[in-house]
mmCIF file of C-alpha atoms and ligand atoms in Angstrom:
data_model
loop_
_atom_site.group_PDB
_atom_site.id
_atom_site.type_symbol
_atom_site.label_atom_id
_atom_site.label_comp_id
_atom_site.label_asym_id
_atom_site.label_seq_id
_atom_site.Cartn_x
_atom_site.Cartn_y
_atom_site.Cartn_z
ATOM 1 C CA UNK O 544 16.683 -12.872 -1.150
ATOM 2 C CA UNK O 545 13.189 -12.279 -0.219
ATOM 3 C CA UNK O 546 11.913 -8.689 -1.030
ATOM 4 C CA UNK O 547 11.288 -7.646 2.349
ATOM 5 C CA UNK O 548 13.254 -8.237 5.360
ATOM 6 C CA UNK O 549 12.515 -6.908 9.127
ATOM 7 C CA UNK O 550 14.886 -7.793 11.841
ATOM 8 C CA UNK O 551 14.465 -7.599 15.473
ATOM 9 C CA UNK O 552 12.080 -4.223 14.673
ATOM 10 C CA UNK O 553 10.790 -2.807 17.711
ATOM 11 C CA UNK O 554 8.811 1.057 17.918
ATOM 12 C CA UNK O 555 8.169 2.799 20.278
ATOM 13 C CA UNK O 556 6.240 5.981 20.108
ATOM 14 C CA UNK O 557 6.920 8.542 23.162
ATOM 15 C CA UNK O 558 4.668 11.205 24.466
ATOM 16 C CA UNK O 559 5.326 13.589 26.674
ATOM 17 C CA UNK O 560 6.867 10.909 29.146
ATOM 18 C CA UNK O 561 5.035 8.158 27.967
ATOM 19 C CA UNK O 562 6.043 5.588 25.832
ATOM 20 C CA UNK O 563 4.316 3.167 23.578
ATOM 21 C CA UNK O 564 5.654 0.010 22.376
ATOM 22 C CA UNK O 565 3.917 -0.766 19.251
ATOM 23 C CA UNK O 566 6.647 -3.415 17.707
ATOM 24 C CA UNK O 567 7.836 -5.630 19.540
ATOM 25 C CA UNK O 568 11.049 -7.375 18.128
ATOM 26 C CA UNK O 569 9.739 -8.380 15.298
ATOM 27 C CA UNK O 570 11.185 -10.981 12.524
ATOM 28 C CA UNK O 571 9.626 -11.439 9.450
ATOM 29 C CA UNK O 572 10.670 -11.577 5.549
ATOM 30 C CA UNK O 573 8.325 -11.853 2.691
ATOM 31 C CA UNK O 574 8.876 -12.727 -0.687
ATOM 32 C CA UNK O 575 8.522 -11.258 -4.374
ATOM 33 C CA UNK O 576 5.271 -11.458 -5.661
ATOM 34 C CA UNK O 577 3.396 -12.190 -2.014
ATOM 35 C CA UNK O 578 -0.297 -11.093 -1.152
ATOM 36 C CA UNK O 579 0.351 -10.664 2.554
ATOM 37 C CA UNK O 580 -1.702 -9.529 5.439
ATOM 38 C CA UNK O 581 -1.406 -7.874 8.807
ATOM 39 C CA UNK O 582 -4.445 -8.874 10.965
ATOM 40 C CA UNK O 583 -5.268 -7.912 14.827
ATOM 41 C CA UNK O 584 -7.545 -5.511 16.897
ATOM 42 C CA UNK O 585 -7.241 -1.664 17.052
ATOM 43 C CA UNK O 586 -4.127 -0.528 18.532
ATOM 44 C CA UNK O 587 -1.920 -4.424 17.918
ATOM 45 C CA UNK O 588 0.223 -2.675 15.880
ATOM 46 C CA UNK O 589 -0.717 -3.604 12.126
ATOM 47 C CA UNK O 590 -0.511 0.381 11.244
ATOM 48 C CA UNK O 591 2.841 0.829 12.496
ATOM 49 C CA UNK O 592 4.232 -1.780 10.665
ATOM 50 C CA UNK O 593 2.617 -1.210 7.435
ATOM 51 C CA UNK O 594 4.339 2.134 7.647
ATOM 52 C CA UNK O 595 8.020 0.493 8.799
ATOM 53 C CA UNK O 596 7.627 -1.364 5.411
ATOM 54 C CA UNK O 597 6.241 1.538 3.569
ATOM 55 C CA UNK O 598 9.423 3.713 4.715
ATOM 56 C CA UNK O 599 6.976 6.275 5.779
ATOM 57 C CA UNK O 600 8.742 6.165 9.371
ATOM 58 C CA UNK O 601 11.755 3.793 10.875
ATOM 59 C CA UNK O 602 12.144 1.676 13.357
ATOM 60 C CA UNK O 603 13.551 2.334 16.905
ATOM 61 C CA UNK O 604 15.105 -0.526 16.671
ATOM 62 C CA UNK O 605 16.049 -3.062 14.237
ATOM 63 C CA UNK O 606 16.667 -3.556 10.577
ATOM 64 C CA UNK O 607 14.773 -3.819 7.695
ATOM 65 C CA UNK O 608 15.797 -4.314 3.787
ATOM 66 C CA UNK O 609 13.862 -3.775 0.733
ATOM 67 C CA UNK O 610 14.940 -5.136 -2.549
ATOM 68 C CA UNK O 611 18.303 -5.400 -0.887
ATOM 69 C CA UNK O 612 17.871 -2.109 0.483
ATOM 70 C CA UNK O 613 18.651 -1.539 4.001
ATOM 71 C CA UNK O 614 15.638 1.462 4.529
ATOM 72 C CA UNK O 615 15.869 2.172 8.532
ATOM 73 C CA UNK O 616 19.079 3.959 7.860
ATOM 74 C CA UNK O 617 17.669 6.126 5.252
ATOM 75 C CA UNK O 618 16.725 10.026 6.402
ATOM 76 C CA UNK O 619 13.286 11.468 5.678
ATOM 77 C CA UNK O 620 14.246 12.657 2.107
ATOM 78 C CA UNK O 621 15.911 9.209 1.137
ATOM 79 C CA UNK O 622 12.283 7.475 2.522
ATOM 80 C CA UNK O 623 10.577 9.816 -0.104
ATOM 81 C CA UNK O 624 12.751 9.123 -3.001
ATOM 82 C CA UNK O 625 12.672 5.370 -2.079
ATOM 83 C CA UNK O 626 8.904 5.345 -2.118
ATOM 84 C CA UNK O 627 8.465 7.148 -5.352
ATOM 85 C CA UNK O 628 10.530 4.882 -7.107
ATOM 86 C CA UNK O 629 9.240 1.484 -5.503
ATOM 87 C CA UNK O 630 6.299 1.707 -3.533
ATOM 88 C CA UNK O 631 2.490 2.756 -4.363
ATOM 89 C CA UNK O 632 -0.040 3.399 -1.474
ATOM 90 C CA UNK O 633 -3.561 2.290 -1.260
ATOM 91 C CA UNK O 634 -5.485 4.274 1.408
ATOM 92 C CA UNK O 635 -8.629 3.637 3.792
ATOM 93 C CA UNK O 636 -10.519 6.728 2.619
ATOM 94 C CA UNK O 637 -9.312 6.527 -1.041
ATOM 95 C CA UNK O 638 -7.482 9.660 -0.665
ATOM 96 C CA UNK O 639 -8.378 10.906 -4.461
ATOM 97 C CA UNK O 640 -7.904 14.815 -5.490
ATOM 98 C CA UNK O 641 -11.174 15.914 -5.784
ATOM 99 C CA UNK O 642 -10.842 18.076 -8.452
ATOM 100 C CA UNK O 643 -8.599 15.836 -10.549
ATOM 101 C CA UNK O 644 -10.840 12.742 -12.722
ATOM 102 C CA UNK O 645 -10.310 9.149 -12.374
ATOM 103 C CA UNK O 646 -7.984 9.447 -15.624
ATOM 104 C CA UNK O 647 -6.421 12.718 -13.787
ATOM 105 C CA UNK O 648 -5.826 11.472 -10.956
ATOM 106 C CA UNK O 649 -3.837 7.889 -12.052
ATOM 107 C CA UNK O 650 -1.570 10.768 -14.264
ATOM 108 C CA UNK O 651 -0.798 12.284 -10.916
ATOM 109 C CA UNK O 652 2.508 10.091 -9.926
ATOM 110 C CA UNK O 653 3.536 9.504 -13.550
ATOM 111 C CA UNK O 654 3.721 13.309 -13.906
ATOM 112 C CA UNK O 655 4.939 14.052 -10.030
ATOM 113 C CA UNK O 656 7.386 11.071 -9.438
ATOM 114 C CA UNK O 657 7.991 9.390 -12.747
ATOM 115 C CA UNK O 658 7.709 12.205 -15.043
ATOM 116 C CA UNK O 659 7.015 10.666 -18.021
ATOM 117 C CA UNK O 660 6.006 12.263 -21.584
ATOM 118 C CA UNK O 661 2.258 12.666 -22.438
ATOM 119 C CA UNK O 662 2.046 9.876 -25.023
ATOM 120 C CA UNK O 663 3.361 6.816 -22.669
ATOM 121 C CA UNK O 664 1.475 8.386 -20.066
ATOM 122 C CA UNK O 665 -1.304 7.991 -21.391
ATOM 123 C CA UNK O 666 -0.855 4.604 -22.735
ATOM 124 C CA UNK O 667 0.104 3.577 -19.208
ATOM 125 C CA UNK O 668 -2.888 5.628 -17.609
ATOM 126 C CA UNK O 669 -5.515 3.395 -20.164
ATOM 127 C CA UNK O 670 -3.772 0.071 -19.558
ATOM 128 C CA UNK O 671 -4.492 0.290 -16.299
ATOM 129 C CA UNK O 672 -7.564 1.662 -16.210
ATOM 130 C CA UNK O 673 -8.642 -1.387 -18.488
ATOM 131 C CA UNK O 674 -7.112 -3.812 -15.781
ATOM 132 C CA UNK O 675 -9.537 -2.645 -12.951
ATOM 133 C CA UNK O 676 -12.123 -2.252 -15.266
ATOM 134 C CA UNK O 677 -13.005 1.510 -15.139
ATOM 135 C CA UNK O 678 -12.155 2.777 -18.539
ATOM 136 C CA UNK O 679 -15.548 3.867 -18.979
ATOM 137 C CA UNK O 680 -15.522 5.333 -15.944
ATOM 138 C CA UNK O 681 -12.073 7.666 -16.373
ATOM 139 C CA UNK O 682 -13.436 11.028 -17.075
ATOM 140 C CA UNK O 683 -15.406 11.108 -13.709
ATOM 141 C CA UNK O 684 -14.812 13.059 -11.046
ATOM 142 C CA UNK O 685 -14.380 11.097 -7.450
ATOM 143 C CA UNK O 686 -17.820 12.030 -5.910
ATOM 144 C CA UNK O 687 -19.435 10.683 -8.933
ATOM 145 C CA UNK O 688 -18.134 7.071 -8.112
ATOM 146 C CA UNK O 689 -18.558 4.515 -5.693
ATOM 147 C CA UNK O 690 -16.470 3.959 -2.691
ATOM 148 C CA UNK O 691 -15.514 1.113 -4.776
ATOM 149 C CA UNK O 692 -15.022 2.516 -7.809
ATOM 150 C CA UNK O 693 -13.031 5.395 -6.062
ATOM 151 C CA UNK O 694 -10.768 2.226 -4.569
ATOM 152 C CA UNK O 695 -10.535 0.757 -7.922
ATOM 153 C CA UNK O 696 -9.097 3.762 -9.202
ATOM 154 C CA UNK O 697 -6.791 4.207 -6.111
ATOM 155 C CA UNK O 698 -5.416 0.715 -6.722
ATOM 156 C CA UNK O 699 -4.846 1.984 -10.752
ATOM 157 C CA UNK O 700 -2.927 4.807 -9.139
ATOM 158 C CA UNK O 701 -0.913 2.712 -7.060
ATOM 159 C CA UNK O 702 -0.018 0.447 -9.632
ATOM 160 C CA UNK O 703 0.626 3.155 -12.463
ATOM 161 C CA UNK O 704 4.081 3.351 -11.636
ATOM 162 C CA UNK O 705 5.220 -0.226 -11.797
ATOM 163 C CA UNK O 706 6.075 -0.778 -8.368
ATOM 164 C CA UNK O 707 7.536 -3.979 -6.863
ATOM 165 C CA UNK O 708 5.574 -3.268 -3.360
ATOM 166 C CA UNK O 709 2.077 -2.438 -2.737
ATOM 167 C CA UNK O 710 1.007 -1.368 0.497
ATOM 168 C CA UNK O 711 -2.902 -0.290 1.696
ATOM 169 C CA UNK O 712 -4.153 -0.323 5.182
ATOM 170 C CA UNK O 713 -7.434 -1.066 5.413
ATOM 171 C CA UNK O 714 -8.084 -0.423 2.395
ATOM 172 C CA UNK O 715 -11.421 -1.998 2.533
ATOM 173 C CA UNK O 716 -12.736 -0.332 6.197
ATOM 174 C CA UNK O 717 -14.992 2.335 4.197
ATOM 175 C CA UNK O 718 -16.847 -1.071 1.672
ATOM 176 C CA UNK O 719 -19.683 -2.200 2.353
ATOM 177 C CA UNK O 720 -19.285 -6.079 2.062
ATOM 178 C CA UNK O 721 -19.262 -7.151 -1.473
ATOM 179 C CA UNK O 722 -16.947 -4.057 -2.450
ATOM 180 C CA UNK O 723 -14.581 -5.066 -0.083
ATOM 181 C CA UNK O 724 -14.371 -8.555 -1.059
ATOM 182 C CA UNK O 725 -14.504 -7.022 -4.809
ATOM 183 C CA UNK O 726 -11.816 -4.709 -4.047
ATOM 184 C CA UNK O 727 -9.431 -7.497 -2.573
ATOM 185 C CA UNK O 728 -10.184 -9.633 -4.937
ATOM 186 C CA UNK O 729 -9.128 -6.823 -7.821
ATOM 187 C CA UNK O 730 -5.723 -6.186 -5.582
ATOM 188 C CA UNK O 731 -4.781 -10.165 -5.776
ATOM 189 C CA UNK O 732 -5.533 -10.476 -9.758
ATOM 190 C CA UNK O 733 -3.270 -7.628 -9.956
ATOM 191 C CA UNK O 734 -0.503 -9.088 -8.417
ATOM 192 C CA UNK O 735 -0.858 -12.203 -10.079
ATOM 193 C CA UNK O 736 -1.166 -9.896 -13.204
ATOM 194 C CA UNK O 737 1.720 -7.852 -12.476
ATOM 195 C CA UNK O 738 3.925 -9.964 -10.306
ATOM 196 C CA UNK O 739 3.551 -7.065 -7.791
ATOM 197 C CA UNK O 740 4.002 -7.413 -3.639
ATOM 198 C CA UNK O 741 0.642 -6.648 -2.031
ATOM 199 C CA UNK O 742 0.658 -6.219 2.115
ATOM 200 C CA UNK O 743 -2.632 -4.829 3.470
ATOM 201 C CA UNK O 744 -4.148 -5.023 6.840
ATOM 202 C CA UNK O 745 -7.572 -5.819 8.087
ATOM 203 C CA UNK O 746 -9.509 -6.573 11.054
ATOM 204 C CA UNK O 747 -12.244 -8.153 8.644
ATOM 205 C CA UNK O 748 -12.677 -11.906 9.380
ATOM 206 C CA UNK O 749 -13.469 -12.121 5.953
ATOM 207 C CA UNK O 750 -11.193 -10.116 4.192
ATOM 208 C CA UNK O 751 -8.061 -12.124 5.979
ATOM 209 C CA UNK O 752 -9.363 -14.856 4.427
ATOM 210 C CA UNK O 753 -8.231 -13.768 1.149
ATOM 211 C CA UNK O 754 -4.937 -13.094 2.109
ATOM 212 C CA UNK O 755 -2.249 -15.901 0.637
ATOM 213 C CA UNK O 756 -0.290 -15.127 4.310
ATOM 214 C CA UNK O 757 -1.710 -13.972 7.283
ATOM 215 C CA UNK O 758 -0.038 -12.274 10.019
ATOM 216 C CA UNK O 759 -1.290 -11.528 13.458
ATOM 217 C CA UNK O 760 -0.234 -9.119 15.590
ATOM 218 C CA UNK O 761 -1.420 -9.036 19.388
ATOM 219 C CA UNK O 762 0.232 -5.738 21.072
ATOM 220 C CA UNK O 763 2.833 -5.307 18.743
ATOM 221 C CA UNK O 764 4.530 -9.181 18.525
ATOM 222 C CA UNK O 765 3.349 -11.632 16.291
ATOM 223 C CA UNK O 766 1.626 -14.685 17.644
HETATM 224 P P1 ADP Q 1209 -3.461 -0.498 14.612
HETATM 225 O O1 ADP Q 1209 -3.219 0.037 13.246
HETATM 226 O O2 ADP Q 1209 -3.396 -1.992 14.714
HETATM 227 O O3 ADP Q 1209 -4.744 0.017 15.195
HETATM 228 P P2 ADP Q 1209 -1.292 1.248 15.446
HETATM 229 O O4 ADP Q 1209 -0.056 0.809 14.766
HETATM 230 O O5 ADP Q 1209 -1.990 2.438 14.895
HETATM 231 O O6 ADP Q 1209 -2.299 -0.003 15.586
HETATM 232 O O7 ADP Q 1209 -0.970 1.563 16.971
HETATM 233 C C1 ADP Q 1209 -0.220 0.695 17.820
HETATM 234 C C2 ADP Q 1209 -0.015 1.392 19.168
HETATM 235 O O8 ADP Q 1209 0.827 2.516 19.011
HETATM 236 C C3 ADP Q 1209 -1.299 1.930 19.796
HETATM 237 O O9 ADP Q 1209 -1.200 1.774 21.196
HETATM 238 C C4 ADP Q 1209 -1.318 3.376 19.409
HETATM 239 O O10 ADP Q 1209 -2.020 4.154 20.333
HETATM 240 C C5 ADP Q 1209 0.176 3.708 19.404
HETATM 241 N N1 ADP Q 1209 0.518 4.772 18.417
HETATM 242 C C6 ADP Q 1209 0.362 4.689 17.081
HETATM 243 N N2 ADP Q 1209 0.841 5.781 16.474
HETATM 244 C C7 ADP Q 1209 1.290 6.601 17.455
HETATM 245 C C8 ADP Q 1209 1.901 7.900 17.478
HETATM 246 N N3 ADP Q 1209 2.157 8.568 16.347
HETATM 247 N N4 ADP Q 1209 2.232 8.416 18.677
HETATM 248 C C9 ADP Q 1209 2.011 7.739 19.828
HETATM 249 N N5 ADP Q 1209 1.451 6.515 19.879
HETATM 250 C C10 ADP Q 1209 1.087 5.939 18.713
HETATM 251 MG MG1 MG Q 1210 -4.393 1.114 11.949
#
């Protein structure tokens, strides 16, 4: 069973009286331990459907299933819970607390969602801070790092919690060129390192290109 499964998923956003398709019947599955992405222009769709996946919204149509899980049924506080427990975020503008460190700021969902004890926190929190090499980094505070640095961190974060499903879109639209390729690069050792599902989306010709599966979406279908 592959770890994600979307079924004839359409959305469509409405407005006042006008509606948006932004899926269009879409079929799809994608398997344990994938580094997957969503390509296309502004507007195809790749947003919306990292967020059907995420279970940060549901389809209008359609079905989708998660480790077995059939999500689009869920309400909003099932989503949550289902998120906490399986899927870390990786965001376009790193999305950091300010006033929390790099070290602080990894603690965050082991403390909010997991809430583990100090001592395996901590154990977990330098573990990962040694796999995206900023150990000697993790008493800074995010405007004394790199945008790079700041995504390595937010990729620790994500990953903190041992989740089977990884999902960042565009996580590399705020890099300059090598940090984006360094910061994709980091995601894919991860999930060969953790076994770990990675699906981001790009509109980087160059960034796709590291992708192990490509999708492209042209106004919400995949060509
Ligand atoms: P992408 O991430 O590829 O730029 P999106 O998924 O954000 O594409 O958007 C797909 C389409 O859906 C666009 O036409 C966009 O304007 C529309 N859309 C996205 N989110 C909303 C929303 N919350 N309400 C109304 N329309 C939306
Ligand atoms: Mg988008």
């Amino acid at each position: 069973m592959a770890l994600v499964q979307i079924e004839n998923v359409s959305k469509t956003y409405k407005t006042g009286d006008i509606e948006v398709k932004a899926l269009n019947d879409i079929n799809l599955a994608i398997e344990k331990s994938a580094f997957v992405s969503f390509v296309g222009p502004s507007g195809s769709g790749k947003t919306t459907m990292l967020n059907m996946i995420g279970c940060l919204d549901k389809p209008t149509k359609g079905k989708i299933l998660i480790d077995d899980k059939q999500v689009d049924i869920f309400n909003r506080q099932k989503r949550a819970a289902f998120r906490g427990q399986r899927i870390g975020f990786i965001f376009q503008s790193f999305n950091l607390f300010p006033v929390l460190t790099a070290y602080e700021n990894i603690e965050y969902p082991l403390v909010m969602i997991k809430n583990e004890p100090l001592e395996k926190r901590k154990e977990l929190i330098l573990d990962i801070l040694d796999s995206v090499n900023m150990l000697n980094q993790k008493d800074k505070f995010p405007d004394q790092l790199s945008g790079g640095q700041k995504q390595r961190v937010a990729i620790a974060r994500a990953l903190v919690t041992q989740p089977k499903l990884v999902m960042a879109d565009e996580p590399t639209a705020n890099l300059d060129k090598e940090s984006s390729i360094n910061v994709i690069r980091l995601m894919r050792d991860m999930k060969d390192k953790f076994s770990t599902t990675f699906i981001f989306s790009t509109h980087d010709p160059q960034i796709m290109e590291e992708a192990e599966i490509t999708y492209n979406l042209v106004d919400g279908k995949l060509s």
